[in-house]
Short mmCIF file of C-alpha atoms in Angstrom, two decimals:
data_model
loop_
_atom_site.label_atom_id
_atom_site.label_comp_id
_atom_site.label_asym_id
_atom_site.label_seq_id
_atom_site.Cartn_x
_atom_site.Cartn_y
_atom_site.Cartn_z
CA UNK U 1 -10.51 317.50 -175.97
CA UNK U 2 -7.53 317.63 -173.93
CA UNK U 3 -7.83 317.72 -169.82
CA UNK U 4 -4.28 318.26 -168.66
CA UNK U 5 -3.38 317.28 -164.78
CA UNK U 6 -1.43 319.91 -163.97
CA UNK U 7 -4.73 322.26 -164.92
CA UNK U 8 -6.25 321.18 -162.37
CA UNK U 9 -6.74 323.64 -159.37
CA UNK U 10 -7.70 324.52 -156.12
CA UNK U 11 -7.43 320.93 -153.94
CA UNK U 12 -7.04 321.44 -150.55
CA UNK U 13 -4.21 320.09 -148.43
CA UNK U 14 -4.94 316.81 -147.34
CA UNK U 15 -5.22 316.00 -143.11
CA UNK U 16 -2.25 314.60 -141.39
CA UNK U 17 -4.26 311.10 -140.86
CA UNK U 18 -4.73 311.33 -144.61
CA UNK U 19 -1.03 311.86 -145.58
CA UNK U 20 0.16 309.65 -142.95
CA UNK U 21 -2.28 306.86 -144.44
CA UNK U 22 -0.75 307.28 -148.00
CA UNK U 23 2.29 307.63 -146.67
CA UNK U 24 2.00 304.13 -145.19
CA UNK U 25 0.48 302.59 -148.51
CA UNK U 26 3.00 303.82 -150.39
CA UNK U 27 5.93 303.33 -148.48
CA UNK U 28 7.81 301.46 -150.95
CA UNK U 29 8.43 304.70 -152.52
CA UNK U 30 9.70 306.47 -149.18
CA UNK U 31 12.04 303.57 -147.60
CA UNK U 32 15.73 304.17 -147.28
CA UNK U 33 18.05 301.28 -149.07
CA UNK U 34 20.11 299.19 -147.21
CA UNK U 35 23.13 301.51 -146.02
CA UNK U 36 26.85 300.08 -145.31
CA UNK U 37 29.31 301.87 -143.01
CA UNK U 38 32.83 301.26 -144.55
CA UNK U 39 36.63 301.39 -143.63
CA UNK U 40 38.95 301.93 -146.52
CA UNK U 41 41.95 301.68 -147.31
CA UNK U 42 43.16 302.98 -150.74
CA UNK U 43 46.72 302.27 -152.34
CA UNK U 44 47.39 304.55 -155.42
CA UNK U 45 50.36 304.62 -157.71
CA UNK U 46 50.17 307.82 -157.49
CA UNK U 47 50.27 308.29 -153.87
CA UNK U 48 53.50 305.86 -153.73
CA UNK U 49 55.37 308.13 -156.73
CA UNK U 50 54.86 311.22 -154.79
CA UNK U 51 57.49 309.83 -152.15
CA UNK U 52 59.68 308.00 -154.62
CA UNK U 53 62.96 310.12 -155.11
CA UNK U 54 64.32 309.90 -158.63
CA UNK U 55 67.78 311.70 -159.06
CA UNK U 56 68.97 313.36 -162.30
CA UNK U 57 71.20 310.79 -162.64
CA UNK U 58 68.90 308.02 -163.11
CA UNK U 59 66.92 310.46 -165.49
CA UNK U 60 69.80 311.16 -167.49
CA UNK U 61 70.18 306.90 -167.61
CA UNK U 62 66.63 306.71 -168.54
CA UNK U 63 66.60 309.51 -171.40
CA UNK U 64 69.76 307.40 -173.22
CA UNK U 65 68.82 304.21 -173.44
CA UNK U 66 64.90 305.54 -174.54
CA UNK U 67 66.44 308.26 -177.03
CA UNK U 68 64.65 306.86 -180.14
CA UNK U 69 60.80 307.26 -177.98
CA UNK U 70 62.18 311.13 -178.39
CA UNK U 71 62.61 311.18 -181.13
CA UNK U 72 61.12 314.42 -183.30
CA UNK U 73 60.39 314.37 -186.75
CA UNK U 74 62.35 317.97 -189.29
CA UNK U 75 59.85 320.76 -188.47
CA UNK U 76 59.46 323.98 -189.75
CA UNK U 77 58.41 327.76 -188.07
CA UNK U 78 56.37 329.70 -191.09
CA UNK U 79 54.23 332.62 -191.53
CA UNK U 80 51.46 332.24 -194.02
CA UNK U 81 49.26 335.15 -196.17
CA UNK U 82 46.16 333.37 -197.66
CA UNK U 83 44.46 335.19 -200.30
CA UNK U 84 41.27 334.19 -202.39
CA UNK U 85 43.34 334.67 -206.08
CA UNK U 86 46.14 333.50 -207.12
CA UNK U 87 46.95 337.13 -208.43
CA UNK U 88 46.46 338.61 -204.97
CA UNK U 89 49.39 335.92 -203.40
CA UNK U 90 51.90 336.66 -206.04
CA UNK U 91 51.50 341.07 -205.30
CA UNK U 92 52.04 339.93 -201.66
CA UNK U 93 54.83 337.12 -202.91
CA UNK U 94 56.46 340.14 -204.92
CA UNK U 95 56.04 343.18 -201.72
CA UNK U 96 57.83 340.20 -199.14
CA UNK U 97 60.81 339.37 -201.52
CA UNK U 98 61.46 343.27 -201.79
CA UNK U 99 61.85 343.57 -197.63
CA UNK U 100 58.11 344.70 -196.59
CA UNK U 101 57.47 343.58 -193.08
CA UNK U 102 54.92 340.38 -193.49
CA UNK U 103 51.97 341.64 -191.41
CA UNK U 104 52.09 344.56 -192.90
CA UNK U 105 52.01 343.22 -196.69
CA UNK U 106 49.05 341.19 -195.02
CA UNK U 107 46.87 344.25 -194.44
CA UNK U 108 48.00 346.36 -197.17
CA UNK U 109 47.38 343.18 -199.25
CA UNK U 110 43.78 342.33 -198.17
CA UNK U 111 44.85 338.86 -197.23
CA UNK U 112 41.81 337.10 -195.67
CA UNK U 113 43.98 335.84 -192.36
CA UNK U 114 45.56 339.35 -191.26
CA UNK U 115 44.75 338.51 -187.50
CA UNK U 116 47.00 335.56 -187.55
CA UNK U 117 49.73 335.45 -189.97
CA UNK U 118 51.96 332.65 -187.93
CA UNK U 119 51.31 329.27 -188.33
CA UNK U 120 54.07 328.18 -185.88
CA UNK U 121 55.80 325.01 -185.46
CA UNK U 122 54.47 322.71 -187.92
CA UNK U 123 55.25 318.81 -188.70
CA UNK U 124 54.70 317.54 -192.47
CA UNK U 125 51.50 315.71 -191.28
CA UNK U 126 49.94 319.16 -190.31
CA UNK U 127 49.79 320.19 -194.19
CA UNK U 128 48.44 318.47 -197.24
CA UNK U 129 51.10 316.90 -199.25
CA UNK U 130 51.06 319.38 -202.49
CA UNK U 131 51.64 322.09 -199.66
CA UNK U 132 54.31 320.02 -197.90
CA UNK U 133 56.45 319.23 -200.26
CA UNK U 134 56.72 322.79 -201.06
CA UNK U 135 57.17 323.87 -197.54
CA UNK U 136 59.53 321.11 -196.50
CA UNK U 137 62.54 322.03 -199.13
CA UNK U 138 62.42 326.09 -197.94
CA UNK U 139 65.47 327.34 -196.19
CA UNK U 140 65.18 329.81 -193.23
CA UNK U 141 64.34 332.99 -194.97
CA UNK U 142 62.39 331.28 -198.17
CA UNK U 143 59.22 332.66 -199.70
CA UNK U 144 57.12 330.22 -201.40
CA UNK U 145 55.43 330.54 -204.79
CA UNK U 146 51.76 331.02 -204.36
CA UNK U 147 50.67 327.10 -203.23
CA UNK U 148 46.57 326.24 -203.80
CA UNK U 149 44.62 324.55 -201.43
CA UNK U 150 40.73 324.16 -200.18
CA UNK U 151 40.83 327.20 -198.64
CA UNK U 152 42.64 329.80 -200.97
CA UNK U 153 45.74 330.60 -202.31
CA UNK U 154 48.93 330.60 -199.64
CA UNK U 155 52.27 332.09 -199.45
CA UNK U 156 54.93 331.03 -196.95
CA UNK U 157 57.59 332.32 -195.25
CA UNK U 158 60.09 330.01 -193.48
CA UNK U 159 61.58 331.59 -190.18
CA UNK U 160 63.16 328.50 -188.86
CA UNK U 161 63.86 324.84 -190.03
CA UNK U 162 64.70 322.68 -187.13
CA UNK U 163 66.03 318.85 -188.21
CA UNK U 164 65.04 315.61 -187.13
CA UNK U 165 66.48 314.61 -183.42
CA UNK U 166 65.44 313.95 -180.10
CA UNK U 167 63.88 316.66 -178.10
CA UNK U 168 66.35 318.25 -175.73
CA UNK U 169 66.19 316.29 -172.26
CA UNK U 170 65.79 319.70 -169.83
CA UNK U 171 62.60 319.87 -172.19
CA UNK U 172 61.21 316.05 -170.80
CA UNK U 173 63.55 316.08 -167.69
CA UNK U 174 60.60 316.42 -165.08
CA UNK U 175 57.72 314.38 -167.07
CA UNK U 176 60.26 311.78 -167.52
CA UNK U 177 61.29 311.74 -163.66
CA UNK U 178 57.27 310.76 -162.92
CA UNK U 179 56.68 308.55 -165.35
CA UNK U 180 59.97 306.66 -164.29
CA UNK U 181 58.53 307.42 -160.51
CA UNK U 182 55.06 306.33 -161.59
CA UNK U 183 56.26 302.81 -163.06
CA UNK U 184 58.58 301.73 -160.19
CA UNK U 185 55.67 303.02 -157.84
CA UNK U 186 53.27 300.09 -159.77
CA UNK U 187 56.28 297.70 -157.99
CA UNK U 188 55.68 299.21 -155.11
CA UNK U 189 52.48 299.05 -154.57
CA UNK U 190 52.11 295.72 -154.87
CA UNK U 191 54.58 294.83 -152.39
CA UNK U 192 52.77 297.16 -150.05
CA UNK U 193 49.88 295.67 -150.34
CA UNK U 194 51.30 292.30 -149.86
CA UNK U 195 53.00 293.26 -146.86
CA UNK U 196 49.87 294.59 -145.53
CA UNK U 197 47.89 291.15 -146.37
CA UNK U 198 50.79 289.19 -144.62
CA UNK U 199 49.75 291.97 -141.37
CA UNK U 200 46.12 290.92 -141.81
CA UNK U 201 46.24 287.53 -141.46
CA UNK U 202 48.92 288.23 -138.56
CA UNK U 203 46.18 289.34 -136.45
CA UNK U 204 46.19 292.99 -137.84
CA UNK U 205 42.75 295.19 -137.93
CA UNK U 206 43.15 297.53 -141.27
CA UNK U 207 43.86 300.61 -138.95
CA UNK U 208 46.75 299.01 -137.42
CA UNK U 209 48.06 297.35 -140.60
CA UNK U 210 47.58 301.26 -142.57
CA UNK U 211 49.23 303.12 -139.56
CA UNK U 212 52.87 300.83 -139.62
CA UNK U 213 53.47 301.93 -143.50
CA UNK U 214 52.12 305.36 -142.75
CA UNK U 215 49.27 305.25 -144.31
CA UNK U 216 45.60 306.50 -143.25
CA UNK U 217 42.28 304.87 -143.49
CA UNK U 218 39.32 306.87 -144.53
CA UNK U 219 35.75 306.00 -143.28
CA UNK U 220 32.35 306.34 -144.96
CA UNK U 221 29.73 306.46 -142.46
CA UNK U 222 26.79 305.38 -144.85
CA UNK U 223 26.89 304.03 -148.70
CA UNK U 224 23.78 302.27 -150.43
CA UNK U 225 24.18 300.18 -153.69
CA UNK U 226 24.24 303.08 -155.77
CA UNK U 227 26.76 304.82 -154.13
CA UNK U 228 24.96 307.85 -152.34
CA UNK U 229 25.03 308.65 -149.30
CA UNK U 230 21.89 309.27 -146.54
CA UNK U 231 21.36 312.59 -148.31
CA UNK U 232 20.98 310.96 -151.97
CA UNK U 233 24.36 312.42 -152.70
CA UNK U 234 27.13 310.91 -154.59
CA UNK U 235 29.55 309.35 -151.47
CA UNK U 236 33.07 311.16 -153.52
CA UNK U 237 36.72 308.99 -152.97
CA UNK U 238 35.81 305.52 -153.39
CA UNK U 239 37.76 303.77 -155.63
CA UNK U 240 36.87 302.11 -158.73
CA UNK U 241 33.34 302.23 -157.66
CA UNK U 242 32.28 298.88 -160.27
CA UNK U 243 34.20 297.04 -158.15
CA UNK U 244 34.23 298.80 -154.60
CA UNK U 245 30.41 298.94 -154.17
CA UNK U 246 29.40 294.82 -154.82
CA UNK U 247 32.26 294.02 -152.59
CA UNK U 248 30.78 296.36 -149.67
CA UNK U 249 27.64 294.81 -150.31
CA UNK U 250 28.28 291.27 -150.46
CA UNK U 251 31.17 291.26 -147.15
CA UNK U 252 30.79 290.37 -144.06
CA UNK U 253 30.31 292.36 -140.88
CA UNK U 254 33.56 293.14 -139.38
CA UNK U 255 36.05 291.15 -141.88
CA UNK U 256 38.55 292.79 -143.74
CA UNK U 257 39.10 292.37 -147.08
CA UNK U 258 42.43 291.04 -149.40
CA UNK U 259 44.08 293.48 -151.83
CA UNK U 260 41.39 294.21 -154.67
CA UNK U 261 43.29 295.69 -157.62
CA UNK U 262 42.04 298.47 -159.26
CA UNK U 263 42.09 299.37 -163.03
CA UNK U 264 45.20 301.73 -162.78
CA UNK U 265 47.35 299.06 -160.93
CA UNK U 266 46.68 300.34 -157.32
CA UNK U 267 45.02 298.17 -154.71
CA UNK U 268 42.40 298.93 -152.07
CA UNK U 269 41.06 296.87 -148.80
CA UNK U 270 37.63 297.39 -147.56
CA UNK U 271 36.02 296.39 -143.95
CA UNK U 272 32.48 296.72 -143.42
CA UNK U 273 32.00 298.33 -140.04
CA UNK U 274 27.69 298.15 -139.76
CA UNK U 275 24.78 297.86 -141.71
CA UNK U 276 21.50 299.62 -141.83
CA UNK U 277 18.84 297.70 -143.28
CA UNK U 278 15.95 299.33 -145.53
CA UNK U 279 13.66 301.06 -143.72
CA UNK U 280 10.62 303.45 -143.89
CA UNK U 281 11.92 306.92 -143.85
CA UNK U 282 9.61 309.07 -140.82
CA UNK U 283 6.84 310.80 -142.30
CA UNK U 284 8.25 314.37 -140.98
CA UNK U 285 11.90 314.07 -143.24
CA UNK U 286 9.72 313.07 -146.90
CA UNK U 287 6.67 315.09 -146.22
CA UNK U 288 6.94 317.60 -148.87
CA UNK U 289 7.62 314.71 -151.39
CA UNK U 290 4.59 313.12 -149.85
CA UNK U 291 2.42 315.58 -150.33
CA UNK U 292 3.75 316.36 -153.61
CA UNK U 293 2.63 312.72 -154.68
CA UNK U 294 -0.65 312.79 -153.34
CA UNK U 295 -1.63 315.97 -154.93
CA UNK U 296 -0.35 314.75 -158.64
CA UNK U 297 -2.20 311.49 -157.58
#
């Protein structure tokens, strides 16, 4: 026989003396962690690329002497009927090689993939290797034999065969320009962030230091140890928070911080601007969770 908790019905509210007395004994449950009011200072790659010019020149430079990282294996543009018999692929195989337009053949034919008939641009690796070997020796124009695979019976059409070489650089021009950007930025952003060390111990606050390479400082006005805020929500924009968090906790009042590296190669600098330390949250902001407790209870 089964009494369940949440059966139970009908308890009055309890007095305020009452739920300010179990708040009290149970305060562990309502006190605020240990809060930390932070200065940061974040130094990204990516924020460093952004300014970085790279002309087309230097592009043009790169894409030469990296030509073989281009480098495209033959490919081949094909249509494709599929067809549960063998007998069904060679009527289509037949209708194509006598000039009937492919999709249509594929719905006069019954082919099982009439709403897509083009496979597209396709690499040896995307078919198995009886299929392949077929495919891969078709001129533009070709029909293949009816080929077998797990799925059915196929027949192929080859619209365009395009050879092994590099793709074209106006294809790569601007993902080339930043990654190139992106790489020297890395350089850069470790000399920025030993020129702003070298301001530091100059007698620099982190504000002062940020401002003379044009950079801004953000500031969180509350973080506990796991990261939330005074409202329980996530604080967002801290950087690599594994490492960001046990250095906020474990600083000291008022001292900035070297150059941490991050896991993507940028850097950031902390300074710990206050503390709050733990403390019983006022009856009036938890009551409802309060009350909640002592009614389960």
């Amino acid at each position: 026989f089964v009494i369940e908790a949440g059966s139970i019905t009908g308890i009055e509210d309890p007095s305020d003396g009452t739920l300010a007395q179990y708040h009290l004994d149970n305060g562990a449950r309502y006190t605020a962690p240990e809060y930390r009011a932070v200065t940061v200072l974040e130094l990204t790659a990516q924020s460093v690329a952004e300014s970085l010019e790279i002309s087309d020149a230097q592009v043009e430079d790169e894409y030469r002497l990296r030509l073989d990282d281009f480098s495209l294996p033959e490919r081949r543009v094909a249509e494709m009927l599929l067809y549960d018999s063998e007998d069904a692929a060679r009527s289509a195989r037949v209708r194509i090689e006598a000039g009937e337009d492919f999709a249509a053949v594929a719905e006069a034919t019954g082919a099982v993939n009439t709403g897509g008939t083009a496979l597209g641009e396709v690499v040896r690796e995307d078919l198995s290797e009886e299929i392949a070997s077929n495919v891969f020796v078709m001129d533009t124009g070709a029909v293949s034999e009816p080929l077998e695979s797990g799925f059915g019976w196929h027949v192929f059409r080859v619209t365009e065969v395009i050879p092994e070489g590099p793709r074209p650089l106006d294809e790569i021009r601007e993902p080339l320009r930043r990654a190139m950007a992106l790489t020297r930025a890395l350089d850069e952003v470790y000399e920025l962030s030993n020129r702003i060390e070298d301001d530091l111990a100059g007698g620099s606050t982190l504000d002062s230091a940020a401002q003379a390479e044009g950079l801004t400082t953000k500031y969180i006005a509350a973080i506990d140890q796991s990261g939330r805020d005074t409202n329980g929500e996530p604080v967002s924009g801290i950087p690599s928070p594994d490492q960001f968090i046990p250095l906020v906790f474990s600083a000291d009042i008022g001292i900035e911080s070297s150059p941490q590296e991050a896991p993507d190669g940028g850097y950031f600098l902390i300074r710990v601007d206050a503390k709050t330390e733990p403390a019983l949250r006022p009856l009036e902001t938890v009551r409802e969770a309060v009350l909640a407790d002592w009614m389960a209870e």
